XYZ file of N, CA and C in Angstrom:
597
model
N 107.499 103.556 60.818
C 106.960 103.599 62.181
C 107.172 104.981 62.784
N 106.442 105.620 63.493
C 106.251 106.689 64.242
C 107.611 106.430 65.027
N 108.230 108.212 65.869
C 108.488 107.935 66.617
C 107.753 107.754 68.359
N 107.704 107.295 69.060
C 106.993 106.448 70.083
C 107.793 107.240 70.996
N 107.125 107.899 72.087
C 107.308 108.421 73.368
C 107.772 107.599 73.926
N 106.564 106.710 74.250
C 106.753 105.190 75.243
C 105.378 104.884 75.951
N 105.247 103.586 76.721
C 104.073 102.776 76.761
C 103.047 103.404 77.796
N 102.279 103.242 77.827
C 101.080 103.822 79.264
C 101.717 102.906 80.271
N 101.843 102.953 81.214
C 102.454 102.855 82.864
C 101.565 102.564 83.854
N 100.812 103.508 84.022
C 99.733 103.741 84.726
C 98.194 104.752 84.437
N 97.101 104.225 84.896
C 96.045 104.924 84.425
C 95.308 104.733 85.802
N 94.460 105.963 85.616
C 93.954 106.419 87.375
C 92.792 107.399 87.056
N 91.860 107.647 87.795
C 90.730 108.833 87.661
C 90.667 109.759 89.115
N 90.329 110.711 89.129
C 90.227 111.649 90.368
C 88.620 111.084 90.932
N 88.334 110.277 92.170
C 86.901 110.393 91.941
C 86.157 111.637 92.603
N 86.978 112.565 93.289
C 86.523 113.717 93.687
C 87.833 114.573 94.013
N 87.822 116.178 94.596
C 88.569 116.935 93.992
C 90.136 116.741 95.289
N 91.332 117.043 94.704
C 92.640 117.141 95.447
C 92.763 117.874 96.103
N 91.891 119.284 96.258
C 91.632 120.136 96.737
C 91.009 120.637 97.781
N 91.324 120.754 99.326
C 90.529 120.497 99.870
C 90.184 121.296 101.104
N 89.671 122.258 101.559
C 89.724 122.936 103.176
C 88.755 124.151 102.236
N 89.336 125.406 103.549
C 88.500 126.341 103.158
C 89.334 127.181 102.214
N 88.914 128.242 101.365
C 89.377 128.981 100.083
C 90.649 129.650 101.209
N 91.511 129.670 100.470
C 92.713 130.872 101.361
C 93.578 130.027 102.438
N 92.997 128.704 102.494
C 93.879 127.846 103.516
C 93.566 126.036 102.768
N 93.640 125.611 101.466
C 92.893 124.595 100.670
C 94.731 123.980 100.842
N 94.637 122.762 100.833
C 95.335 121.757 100.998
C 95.291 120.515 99.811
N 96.265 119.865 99.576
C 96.209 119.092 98.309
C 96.136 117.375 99.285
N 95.240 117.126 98.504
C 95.482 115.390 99.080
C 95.401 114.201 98.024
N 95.658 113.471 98.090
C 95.888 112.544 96.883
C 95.018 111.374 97.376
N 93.828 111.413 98.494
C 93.114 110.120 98.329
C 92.411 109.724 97.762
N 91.637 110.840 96.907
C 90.656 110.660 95.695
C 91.300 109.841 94.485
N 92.476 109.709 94.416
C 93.081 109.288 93.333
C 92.943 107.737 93.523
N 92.198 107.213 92.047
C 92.250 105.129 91.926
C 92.981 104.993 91.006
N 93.905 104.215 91.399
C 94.636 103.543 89.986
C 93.836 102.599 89.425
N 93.757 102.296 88.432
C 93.087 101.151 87.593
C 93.767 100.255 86.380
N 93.473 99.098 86.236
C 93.906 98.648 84.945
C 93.315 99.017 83.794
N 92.214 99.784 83.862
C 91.985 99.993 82.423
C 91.066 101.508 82.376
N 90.949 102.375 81.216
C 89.937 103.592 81.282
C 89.001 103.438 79.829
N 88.339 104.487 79.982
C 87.560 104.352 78.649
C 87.828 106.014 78.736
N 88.063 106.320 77.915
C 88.435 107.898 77.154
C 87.177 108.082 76.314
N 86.581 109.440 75.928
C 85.463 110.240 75.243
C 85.603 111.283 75.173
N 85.128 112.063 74.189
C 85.031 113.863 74.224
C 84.542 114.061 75.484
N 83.679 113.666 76.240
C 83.062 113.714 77.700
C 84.127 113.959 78.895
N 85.146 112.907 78.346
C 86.594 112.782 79.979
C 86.945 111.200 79.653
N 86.637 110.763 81.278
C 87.419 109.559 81.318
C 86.517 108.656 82.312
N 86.769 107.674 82.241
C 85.680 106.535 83.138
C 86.778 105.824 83.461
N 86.528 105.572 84.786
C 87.326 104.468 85.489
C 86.651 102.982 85.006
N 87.092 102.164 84.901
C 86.648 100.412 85.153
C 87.412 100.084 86.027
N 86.549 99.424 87.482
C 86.587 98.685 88.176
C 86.463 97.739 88.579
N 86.960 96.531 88.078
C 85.757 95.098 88.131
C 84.062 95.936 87.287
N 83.193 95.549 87.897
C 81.830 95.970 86.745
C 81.567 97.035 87.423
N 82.260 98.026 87.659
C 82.230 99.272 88.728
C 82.740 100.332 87.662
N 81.983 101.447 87.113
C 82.458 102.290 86.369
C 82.377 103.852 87.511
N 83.545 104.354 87.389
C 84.032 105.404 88.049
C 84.309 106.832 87.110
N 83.196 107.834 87.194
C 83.775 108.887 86.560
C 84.771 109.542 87.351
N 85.585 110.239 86.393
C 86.846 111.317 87.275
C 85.862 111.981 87.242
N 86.876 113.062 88.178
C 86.404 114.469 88.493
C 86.231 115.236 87.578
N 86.776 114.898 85.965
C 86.797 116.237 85.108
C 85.854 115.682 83.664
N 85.287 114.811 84.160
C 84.111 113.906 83.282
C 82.975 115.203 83.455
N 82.485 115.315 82.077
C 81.445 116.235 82.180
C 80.438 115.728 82.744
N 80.245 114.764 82.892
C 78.589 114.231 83.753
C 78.562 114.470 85.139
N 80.633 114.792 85.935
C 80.311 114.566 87.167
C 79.756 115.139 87.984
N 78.902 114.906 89.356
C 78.266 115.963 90.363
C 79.021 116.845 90.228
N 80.458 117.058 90.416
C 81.508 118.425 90.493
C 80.604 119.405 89.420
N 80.991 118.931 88.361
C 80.982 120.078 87.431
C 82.237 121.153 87.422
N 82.827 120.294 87.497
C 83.750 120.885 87.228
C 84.789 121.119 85.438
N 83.551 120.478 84.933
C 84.349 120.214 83.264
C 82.780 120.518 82.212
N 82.386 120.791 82.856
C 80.727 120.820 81.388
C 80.423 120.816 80.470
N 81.954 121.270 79.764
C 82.293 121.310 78.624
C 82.816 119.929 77.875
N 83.560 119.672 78.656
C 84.487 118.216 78.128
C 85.406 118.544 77.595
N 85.902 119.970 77.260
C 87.150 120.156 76.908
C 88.084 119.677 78.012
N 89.280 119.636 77.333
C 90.568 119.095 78.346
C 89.839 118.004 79.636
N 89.130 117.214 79.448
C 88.810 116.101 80.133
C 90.065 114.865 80.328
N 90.966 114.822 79.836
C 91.743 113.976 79.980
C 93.608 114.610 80.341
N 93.898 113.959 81.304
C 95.253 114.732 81.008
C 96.246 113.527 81.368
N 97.508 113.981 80.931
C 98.654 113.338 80.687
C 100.000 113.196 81.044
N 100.398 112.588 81.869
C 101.665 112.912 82.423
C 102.516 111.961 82.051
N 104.144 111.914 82.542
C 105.395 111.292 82.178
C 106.604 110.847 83.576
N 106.697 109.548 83.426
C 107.493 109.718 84.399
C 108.610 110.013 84.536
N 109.447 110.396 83.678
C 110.332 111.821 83.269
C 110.634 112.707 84.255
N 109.219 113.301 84.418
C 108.660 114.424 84.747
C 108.790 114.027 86.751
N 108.207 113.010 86.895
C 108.129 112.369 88.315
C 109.751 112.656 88.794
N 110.818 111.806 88.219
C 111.889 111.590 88.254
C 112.426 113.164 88.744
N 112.195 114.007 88.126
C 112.673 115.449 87.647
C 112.096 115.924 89.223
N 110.623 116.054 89.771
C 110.360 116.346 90.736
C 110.371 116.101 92.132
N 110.553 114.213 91.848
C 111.151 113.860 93.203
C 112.579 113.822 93.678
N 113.478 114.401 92.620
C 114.697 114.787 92.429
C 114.680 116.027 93.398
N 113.893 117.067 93.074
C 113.548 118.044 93.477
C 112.695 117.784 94.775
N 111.898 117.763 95.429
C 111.371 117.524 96.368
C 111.386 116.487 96.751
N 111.661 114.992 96.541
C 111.616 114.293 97.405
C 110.412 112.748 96.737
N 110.776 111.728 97.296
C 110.285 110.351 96.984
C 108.375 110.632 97.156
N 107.985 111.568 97.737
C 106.725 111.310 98.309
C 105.579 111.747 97.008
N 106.419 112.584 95.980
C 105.677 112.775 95.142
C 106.235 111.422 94.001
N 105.115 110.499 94.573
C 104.948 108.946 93.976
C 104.318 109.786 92.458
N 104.675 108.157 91.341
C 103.973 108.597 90.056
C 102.647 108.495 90.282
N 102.309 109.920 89.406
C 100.571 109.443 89.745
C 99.577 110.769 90.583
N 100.840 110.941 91.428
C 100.210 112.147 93.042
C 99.736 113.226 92.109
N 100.074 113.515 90.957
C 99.077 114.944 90.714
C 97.931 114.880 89.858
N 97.774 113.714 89.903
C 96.189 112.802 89.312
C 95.961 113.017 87.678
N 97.112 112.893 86.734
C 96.902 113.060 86.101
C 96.135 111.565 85.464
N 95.648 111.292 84.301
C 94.497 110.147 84.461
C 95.602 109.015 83.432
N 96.548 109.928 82.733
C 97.357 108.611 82.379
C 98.998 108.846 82.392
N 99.529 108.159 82.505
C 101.165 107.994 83.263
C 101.649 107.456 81.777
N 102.834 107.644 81.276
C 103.521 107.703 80.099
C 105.045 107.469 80.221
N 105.403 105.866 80.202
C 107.845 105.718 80.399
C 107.718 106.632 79.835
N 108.637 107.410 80.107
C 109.209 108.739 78.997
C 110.868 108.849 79.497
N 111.877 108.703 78.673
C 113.325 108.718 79.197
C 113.286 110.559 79.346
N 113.003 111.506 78.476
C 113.279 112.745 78.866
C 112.277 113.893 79.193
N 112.579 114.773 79.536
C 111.512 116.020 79.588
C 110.665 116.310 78.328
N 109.865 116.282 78.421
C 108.774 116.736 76.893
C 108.482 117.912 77.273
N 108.535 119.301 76.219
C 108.346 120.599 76.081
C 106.949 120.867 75.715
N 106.359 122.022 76.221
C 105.302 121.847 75.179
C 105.199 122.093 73.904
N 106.864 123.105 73.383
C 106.853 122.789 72.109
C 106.990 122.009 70.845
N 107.027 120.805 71.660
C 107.530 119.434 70.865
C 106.244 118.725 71.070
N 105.136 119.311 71.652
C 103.384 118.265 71.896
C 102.395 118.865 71.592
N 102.551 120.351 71.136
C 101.687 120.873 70.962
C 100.327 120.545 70.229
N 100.957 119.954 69.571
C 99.943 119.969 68.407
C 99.214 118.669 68.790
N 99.272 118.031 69.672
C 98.726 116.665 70.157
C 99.232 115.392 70.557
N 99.282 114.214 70.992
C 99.184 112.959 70.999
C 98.341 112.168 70.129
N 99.304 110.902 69.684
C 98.117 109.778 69.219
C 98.036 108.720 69.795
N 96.903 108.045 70.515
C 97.598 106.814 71.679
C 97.352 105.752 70.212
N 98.351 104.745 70.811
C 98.537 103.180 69.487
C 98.421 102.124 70.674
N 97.637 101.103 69.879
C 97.647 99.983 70.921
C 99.364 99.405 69.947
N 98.922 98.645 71.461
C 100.806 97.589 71.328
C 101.030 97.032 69.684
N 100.332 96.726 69.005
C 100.659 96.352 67.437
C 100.792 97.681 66.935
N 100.614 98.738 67.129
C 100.598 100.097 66.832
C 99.406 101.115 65.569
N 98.366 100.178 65.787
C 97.476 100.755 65.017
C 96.685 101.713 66.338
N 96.295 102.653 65.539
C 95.325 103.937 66.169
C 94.397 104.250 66.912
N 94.310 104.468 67.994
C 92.860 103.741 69.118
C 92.553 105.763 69.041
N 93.086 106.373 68.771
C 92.671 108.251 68.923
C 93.628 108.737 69.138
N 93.226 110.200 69.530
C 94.170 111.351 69.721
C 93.781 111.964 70.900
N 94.629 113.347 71.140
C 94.643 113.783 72.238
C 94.703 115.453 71.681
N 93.754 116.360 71.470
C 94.213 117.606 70.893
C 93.833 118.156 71.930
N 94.181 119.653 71.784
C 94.020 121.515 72.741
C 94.651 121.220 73.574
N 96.392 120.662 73.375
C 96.816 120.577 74.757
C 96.765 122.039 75.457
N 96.949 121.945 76.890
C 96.635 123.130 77.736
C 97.999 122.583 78.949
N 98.708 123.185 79.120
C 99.920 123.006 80.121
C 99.215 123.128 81.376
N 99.343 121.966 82.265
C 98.741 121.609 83.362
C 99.340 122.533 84.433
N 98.822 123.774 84.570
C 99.647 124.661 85.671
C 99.424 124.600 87.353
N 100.702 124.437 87.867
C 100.631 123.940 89.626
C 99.557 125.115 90.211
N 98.720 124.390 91.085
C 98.429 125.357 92.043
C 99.239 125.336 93.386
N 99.209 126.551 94.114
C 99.659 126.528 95.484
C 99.485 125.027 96.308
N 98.600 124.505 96.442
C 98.059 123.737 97.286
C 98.813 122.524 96.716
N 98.892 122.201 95.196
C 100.160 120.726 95.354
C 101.396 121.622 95.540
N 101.809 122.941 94.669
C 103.390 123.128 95.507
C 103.511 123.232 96.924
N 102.857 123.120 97.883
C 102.568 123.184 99.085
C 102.617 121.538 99.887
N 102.003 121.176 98.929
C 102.016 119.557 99.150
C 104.070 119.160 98.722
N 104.469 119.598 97.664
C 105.710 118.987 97.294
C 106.552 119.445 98.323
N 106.011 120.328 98.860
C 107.035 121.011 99.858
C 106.828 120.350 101.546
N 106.252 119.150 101.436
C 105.515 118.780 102.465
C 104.621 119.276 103.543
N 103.879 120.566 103.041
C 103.391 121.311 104.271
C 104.030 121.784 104.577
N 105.272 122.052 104.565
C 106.521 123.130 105.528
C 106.236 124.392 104.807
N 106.273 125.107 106.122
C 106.950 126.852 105.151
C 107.975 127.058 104.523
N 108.094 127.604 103.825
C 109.472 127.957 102.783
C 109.520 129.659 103.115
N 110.655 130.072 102.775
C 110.277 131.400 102.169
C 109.706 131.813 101.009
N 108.903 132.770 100.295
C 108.035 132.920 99.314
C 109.069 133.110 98.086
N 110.153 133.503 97.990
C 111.061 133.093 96.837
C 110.957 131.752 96.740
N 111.317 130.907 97.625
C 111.765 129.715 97.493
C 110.280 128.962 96.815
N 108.977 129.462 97.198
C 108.110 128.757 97.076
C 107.477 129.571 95.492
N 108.276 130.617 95.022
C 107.878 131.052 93.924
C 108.840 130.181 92.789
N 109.818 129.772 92.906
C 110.594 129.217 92.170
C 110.549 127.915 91.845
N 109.739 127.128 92.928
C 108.856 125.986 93.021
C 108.033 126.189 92.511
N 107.066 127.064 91.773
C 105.786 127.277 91.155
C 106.336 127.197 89.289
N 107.634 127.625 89.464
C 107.831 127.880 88.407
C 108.746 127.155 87.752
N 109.215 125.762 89.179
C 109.843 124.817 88.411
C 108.313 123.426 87.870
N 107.416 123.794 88.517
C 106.706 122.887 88.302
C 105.910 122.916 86.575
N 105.803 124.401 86.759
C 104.932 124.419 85.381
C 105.724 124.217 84.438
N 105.159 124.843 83.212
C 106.012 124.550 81.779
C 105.976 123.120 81.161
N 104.674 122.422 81.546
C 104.705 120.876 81.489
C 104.868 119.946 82.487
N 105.612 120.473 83.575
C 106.326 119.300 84.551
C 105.376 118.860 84.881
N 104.238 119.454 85.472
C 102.765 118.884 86.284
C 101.980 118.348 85.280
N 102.030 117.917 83.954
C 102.056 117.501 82.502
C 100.835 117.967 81.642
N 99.662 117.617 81.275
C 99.014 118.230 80.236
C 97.798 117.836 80.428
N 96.957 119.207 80.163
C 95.204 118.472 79.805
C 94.903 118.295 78.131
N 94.266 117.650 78.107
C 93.931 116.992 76.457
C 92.227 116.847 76.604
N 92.144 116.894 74.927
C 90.553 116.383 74.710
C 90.536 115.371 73.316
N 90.070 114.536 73.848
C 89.747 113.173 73.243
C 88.981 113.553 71.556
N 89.815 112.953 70.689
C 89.141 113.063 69.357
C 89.163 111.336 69.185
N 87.627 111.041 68.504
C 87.593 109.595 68.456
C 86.411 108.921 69.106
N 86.023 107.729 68.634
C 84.882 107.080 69.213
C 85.344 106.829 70.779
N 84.485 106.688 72.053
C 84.802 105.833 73.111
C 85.780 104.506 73.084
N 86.624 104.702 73.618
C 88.008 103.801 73.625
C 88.363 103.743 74.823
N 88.679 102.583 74.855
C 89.096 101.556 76.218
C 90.730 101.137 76.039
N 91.207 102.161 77.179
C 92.694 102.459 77.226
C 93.513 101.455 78.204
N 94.317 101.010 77.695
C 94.973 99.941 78.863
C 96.874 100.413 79.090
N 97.003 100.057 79.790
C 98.316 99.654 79.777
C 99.564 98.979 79.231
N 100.309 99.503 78.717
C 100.886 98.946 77.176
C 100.446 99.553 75.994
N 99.418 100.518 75.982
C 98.896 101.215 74.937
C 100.403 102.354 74.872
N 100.770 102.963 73.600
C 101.163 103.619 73.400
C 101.359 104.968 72.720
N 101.998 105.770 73.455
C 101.819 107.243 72.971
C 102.902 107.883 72.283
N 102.323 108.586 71.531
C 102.996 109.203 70.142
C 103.184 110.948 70.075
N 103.714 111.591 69.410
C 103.226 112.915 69.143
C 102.671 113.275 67.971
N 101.717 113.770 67.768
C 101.064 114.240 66.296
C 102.020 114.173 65.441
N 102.616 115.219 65.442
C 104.030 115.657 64.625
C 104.820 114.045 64.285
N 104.826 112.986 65.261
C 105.873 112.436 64.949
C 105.161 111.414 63.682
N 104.161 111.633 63.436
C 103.435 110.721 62.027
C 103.359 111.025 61.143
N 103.805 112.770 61.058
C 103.925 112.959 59.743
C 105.181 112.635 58.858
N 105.197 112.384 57.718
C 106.302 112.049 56.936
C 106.373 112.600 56.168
């Protein structure tokens, strides 16, 4: 048996962007964010299911945004590890979930990116192979969520540079691109690291 990260938690889509005001004064908000019981993953991104309500994220290549056209890194990945680590650091308000990543991952410790590089494999609960997750890309903070973790308050710009730089390096967790037919991701599905299947 692989070794096993731990189970999906939560799964969610952006239906439009976190980002929000004018350029030079943009603000982070988390109402675009749906949790859901279930996604469908593709080289494309990610689809919400809603009852018979399908929801593209924001980083779905089909969406009005356009913000993904490519479909690279359409999917990304976080840990609540990582949550733990930041609301430690800032505070309860950054709930699991607030930086919209599209799937939430138990994780007891910090994951590096040198220990994921090379990918994820999600396993349903019997642990056979539903895909992968390759080109990870380290999900780097912008101003506008360290701004948000900081609740809107001013800091001094050390203080708010050191916050930029506790966030990255993984903490804000990972974009991925889907290798694999269309797959319908649930909760209890589980995640792996490339590396950890080889023998």
């Amino acid at each position: 048996m692989p070794s096993i990260i731990g189970p999906i938690v939560q799964l969610q889509v952006q239906r439009g962007p976190l980002k929000v005001g004018e350029k030079g004064a943009k603000r982070y908000v988390t109402d675009p964010i749906a949790v859901l019981e279930r996604i469908r993953v593709s080289r494309d991104g990610v689809v919400g299911l809603d009852g018979g309500e399908e929801i593209l994220d924001a980083h779905h290549r089909a969406h009005v945004l356009r913000k993904n056209e490519d479909g690279v890194h359409g999917v990304s990945v976080g840990f609540t590890s990582h949550y733990r680590a930041m609301q430690q650091r800032f505070g309860g308000h950054l709930r699991v979930g607030c930086a919209g990543e599209n799937i939430i991952v138990e994780a007891s410790r910090r994951l590096e990116p040198v220990e994921v590089g090379a990918g994820f494999v999600i396993l349903d609960s019997a642990g056979r192979e539903k895909g992968r997750l390759v080109d990870l890309a380290v999900a780097h903070p912008c101003k506008p969520f360290t701004g948000f973790a900081h609740r809107g308050e001013a800091v001094p710009p050390e203080v708010f540079k050191e916050s930029l730089q506790f966030l990255d390096g993984g903490t804000r967790g990972y974009y991925c691109t889907w290798v694999g037919d269309p797959t319908l991701l649930e909760k209890g599905d589980l995640l792996a690291t490339i590396t950890s299947l080889r023998h």
